[in-house]
PDB file of N, CA and C in Angstrom:
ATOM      1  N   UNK A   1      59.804  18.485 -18.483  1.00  0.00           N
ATOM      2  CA  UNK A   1      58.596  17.693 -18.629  1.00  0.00           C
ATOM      3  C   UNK A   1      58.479  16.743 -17.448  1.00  0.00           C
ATOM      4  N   UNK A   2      57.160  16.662 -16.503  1.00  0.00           N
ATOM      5  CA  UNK A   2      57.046  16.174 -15.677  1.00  0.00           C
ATOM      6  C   UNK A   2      56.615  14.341 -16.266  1.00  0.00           C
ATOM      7  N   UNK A   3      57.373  13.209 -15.652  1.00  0.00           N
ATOM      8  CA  UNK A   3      56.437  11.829 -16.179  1.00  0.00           C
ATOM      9  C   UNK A   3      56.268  11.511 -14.870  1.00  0.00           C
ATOM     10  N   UNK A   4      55.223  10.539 -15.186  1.00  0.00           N
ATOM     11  CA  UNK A   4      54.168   9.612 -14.177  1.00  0.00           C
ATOM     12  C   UNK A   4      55.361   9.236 -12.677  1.00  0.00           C
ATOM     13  N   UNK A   5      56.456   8.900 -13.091  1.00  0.00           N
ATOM     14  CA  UNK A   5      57.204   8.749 -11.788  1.00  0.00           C
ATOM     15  C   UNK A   5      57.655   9.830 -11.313  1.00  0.00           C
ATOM     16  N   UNK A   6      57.832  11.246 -11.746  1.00  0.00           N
ATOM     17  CA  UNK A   6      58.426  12.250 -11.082  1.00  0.00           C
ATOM     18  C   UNK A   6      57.416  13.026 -10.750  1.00  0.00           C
ATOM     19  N   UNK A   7      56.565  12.681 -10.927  1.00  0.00           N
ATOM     20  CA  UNK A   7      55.563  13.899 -10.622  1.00  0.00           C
ATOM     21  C   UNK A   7      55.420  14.109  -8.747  1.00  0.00           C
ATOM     22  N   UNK A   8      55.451  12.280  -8.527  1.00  0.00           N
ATOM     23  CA  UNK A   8      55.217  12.251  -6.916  1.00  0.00           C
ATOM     24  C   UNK A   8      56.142  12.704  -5.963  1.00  0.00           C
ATOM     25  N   UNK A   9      57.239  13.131  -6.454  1.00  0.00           N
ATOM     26  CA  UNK A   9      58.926  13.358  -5.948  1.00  0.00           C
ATOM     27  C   UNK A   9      58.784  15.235  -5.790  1.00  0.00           C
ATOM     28  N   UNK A  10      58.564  14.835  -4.249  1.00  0.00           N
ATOM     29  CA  UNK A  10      58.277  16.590  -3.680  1.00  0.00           C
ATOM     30  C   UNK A  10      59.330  17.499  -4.036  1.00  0.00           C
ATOM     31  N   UNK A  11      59.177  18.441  -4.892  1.00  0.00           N
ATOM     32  CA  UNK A  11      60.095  19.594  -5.400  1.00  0.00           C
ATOM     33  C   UNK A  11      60.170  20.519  -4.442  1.00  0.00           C
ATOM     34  N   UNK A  12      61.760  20.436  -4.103  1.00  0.00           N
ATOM     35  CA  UNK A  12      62.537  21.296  -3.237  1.00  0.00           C
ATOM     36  C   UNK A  12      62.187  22.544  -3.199  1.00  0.00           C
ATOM     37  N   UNK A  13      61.958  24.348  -2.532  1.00  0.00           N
ATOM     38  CA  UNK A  13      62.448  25.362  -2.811  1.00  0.00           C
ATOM     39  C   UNK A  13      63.335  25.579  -3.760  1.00  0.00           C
ATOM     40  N   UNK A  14      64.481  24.802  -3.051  1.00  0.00           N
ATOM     41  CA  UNK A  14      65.811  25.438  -4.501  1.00  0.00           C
ATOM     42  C   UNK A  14      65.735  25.202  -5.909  1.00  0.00           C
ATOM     43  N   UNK A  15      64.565  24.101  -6.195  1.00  0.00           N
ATOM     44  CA  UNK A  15      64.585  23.571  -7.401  1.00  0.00           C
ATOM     45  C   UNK A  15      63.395  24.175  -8.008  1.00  0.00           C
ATOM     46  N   UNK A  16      62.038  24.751  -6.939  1.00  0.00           N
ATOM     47  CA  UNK A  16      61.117  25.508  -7.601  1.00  0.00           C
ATOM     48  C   UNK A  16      62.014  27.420  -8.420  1.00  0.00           C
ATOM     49  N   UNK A  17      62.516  27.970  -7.535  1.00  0.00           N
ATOM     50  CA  UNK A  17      63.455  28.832  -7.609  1.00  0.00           C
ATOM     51  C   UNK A  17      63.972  29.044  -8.529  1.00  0.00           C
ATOM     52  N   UNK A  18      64.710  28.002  -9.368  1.00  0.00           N
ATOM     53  CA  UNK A  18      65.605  27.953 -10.165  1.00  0.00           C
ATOM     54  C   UNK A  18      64.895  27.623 -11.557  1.00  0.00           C
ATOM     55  N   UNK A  19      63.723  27.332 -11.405  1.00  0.00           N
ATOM     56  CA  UNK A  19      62.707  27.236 -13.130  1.00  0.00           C
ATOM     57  C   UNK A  19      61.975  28.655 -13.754  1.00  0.00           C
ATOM     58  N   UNK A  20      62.310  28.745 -14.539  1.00  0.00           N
ATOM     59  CA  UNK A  20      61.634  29.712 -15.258  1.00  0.00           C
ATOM     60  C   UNK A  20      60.183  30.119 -14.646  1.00  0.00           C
ATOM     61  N   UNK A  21      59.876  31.521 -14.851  1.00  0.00           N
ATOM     62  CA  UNK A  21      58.574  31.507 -15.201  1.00  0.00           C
ATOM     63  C   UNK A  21      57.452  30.516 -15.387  1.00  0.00           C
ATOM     64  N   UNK A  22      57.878  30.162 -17.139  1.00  0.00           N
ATOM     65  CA  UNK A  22      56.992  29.771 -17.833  1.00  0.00           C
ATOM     66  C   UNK A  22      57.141  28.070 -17.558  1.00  0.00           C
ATOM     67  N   UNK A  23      58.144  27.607 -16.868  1.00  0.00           N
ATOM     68  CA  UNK A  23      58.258  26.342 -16.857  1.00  0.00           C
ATOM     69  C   UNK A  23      57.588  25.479 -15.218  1.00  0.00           C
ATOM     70  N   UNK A  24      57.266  27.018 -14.358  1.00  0.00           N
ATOM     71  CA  UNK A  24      56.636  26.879 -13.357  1.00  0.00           C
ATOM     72  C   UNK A  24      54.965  27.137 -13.421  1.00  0.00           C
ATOM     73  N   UNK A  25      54.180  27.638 -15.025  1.00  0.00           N
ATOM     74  CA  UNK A  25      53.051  27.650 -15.184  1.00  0.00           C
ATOM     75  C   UNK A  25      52.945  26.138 -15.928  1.00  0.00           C
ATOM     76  N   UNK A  26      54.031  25.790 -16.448  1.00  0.00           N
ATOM     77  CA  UNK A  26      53.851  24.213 -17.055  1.00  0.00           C
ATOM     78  C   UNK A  26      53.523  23.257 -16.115  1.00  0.00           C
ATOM     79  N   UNK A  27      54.568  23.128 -14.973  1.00  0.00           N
ATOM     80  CA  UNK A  27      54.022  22.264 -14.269  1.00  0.00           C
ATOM     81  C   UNK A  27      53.332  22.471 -13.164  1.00  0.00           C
ATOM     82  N   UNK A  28      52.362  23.837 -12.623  1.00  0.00           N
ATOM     83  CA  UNK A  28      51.906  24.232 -12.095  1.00  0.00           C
ATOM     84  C   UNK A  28      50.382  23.577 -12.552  1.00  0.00           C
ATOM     85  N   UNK A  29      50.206  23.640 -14.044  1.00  0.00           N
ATOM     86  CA  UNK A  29      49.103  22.970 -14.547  1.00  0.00           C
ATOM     87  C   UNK A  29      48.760  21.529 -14.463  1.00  0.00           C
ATOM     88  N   UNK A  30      50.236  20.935 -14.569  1.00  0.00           N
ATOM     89  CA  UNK A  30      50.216  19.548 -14.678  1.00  0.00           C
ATOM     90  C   UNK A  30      50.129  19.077 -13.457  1.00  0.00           C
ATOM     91  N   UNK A  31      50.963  19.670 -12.340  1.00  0.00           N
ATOM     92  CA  UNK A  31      50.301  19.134 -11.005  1.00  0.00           C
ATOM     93  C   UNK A  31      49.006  18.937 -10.215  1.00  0.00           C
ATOM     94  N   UNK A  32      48.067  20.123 -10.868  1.00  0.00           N
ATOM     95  CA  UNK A  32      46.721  20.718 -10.894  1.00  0.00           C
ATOM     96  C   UNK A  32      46.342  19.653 -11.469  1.00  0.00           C
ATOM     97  N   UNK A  33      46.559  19.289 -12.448  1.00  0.00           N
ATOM     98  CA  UNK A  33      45.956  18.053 -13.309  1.00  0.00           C
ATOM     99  C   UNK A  33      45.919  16.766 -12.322  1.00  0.00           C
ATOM    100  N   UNK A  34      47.132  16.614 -12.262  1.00  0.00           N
ATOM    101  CA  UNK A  34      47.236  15.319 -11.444  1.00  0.00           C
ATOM    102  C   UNK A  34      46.320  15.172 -10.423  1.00  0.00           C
ATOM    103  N   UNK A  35      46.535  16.284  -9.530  1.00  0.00           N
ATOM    104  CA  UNK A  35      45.913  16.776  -8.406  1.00  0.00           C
ATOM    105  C   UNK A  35      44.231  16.276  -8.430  1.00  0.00           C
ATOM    106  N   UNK A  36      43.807  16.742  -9.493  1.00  0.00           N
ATOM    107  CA  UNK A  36      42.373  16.606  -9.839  1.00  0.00           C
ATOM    108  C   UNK A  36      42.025  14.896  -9.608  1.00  0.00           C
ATOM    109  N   UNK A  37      42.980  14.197 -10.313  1.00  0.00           N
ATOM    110  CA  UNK A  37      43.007  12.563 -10.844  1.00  0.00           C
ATOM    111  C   UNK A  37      43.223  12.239  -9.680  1.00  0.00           C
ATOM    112  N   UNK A  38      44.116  12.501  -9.067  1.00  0.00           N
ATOM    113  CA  UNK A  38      44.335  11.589  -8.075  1.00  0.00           C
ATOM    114  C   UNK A  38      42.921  11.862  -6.869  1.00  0.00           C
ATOM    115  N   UNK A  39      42.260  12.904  -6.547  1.00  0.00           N
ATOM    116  CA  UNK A  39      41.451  13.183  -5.627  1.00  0.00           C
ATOM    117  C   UNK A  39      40.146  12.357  -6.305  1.00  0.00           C
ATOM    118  N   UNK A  40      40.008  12.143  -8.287  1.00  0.00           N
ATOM    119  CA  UNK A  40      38.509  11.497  -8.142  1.00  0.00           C
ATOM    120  C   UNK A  40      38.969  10.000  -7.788  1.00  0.00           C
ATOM    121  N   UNK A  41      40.280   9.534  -7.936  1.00  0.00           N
ATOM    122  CA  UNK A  41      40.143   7.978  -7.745  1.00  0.00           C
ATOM    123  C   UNK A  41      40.225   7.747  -6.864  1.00  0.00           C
ATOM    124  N   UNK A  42      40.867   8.368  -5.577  1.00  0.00           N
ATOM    125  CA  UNK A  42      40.842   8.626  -4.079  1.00  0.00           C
ATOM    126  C   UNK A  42      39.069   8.598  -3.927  1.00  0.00           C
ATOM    127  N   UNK A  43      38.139   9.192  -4.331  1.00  0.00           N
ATOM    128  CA  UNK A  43      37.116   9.141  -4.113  1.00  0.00           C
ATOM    129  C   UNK A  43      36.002   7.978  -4.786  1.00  0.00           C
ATOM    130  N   UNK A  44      36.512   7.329  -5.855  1.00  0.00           N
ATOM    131  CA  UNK A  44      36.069   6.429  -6.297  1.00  0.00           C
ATOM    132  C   UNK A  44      36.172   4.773  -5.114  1.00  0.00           C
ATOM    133  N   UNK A  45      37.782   4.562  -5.535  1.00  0.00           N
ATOM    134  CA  UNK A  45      38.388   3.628  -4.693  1.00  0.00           C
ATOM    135  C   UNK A  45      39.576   4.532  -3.653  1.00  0.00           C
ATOM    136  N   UNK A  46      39.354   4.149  -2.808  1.00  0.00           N
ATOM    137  CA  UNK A  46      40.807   4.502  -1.914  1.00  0.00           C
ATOM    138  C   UNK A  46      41.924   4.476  -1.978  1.00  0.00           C
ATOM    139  N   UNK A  47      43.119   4.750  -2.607  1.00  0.00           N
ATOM    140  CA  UNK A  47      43.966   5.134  -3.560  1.00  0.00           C
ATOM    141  C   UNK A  47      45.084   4.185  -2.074  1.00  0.00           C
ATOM    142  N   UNK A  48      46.386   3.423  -2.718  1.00  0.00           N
ATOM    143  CA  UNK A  48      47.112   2.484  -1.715  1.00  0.00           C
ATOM    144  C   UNK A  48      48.031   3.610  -0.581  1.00  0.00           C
ATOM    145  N   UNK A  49      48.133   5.040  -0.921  1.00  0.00           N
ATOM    146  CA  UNK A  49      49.050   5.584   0.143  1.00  0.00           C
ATOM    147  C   UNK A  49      48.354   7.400  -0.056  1.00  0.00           C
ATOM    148  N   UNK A  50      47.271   7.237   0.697  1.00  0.00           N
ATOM    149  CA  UNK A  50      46.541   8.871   1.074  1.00  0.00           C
ATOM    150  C   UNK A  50      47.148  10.183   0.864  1.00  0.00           C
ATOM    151  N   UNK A  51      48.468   9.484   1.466  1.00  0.00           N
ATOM    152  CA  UNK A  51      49.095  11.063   1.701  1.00  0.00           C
ATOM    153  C   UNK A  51      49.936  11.300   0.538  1.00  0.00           C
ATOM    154  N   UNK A  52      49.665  10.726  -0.085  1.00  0.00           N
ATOM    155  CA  UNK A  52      50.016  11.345  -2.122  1.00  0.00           C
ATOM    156  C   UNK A  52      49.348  12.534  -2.068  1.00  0.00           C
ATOM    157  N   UNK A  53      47.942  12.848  -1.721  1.00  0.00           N
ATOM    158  CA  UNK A  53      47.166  13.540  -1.659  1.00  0.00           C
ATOM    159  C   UNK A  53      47.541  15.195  -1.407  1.00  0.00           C
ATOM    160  N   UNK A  54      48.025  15.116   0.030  1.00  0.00           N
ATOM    161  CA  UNK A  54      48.631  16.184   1.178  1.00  0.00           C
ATOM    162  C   UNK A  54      49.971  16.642   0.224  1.00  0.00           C
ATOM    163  N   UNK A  55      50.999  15.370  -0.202  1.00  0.00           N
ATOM    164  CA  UNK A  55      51.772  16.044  -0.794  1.00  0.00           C
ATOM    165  C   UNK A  55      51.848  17.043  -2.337  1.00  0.00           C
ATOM    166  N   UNK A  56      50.798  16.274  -3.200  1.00  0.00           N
ATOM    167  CA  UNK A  56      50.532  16.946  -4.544  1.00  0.00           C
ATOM    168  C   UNK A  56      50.298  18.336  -4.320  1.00  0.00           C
ATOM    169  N   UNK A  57      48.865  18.278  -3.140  1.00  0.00           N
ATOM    170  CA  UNK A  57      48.244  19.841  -2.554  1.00  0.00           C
ATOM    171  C   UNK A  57      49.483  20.793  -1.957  1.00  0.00           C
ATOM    172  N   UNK A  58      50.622  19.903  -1.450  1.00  0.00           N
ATOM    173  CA  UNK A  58      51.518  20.859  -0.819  1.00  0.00           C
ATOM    174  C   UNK A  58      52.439  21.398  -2.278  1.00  0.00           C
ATOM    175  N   UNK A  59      52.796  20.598  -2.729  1.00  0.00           N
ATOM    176  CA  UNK A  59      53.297  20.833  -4.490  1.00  0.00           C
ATOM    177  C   UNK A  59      52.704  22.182  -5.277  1.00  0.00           C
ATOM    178  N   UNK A  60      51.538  21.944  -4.981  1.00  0.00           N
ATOM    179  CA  UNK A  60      50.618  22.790  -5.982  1.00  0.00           C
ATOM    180  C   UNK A  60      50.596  24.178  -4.923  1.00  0.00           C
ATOM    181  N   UNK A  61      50.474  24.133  -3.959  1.00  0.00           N
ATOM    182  CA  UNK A  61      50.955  25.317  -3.077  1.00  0.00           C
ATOM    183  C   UNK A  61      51.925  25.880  -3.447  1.00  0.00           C
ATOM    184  N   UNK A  62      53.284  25.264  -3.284  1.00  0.00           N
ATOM    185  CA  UNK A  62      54.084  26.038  -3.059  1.00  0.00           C
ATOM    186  C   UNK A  62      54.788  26.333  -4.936  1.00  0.00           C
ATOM    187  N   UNK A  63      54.438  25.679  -5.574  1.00  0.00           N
ATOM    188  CA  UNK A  63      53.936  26.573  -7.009  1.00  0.00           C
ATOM    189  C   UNK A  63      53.623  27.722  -7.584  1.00  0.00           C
ATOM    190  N   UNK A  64      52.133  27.547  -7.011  1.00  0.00           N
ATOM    191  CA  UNK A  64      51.434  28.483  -6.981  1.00  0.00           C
ATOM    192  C   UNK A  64      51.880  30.574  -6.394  1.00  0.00           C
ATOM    193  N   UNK A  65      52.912  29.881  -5.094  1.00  0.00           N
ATOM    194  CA  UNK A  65      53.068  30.344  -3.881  1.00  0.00           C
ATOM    195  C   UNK A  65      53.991  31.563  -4.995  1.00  0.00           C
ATOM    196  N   UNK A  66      55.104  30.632  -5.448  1.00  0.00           N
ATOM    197  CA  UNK A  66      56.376  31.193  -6.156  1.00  0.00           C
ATOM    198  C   UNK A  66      55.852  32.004  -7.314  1.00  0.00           C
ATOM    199  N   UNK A  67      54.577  31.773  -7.833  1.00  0.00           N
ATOM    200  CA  UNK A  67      54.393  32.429  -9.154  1.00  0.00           C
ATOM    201  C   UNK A  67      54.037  33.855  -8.722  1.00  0.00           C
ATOM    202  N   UNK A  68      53.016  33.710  -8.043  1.00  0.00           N
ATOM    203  CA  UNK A  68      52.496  34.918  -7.270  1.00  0.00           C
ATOM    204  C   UNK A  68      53.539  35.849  -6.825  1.00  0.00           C
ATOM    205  N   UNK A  69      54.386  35.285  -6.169  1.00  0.00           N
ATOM    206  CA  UNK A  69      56.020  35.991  -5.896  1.00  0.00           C
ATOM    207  C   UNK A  69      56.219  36.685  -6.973  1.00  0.00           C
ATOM    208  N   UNK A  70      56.792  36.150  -7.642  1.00  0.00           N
ATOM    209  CA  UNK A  70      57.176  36.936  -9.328  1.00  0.00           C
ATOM    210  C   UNK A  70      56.033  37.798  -9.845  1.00  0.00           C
ATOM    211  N   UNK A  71      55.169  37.695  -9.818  1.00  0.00           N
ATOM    212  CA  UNK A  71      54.445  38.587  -9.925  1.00  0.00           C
ATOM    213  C   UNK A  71      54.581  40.102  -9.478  1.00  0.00           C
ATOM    214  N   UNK A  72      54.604  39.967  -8.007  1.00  0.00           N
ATOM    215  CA  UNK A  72      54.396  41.166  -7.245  1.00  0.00           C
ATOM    216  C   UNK A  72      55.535  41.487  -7.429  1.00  0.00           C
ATOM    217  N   UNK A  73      56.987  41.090  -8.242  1.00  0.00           N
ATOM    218  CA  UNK A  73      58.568  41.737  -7.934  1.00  0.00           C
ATOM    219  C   UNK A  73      57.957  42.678  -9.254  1.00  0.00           C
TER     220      UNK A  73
END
């Protein structure tokens, strides 16, 4: 289970790798989620450190990246 302080803490390769499947569509969603929140309040008010931004999107990449992997094996 991802909380409000770990979510921002860029997940390694070795540590995407090593999660399940189904525990990489869990927080694949929840980062997506975040992802969403953090871009409308970024657009509302200017959020205190931007590149939260770059990193969530890089998060949700390389997520994404790994599921697709498993897929095609």
């Amino acid at each position: 289970e991802i909380s409000k302080h770990n979510i921002y803490k860029i997940m390694k390769q070795s540590e995407i790798i090593n999660l399940s499947t189904a525990d990489l569509q869990v927080q694949l969603s929840q980062l997506k989620k975040t992802y969403a929140e953090l871009k409308t309040a970024h657009t509302i008010s200017p959020i205190q450190n931007p590149l939260q931004i770059r990193t969530m999107r890089r998060s949700v990449a390389r997520l994404a990246t790994e599921l697709s992997k498993r897929e095609l094996q």
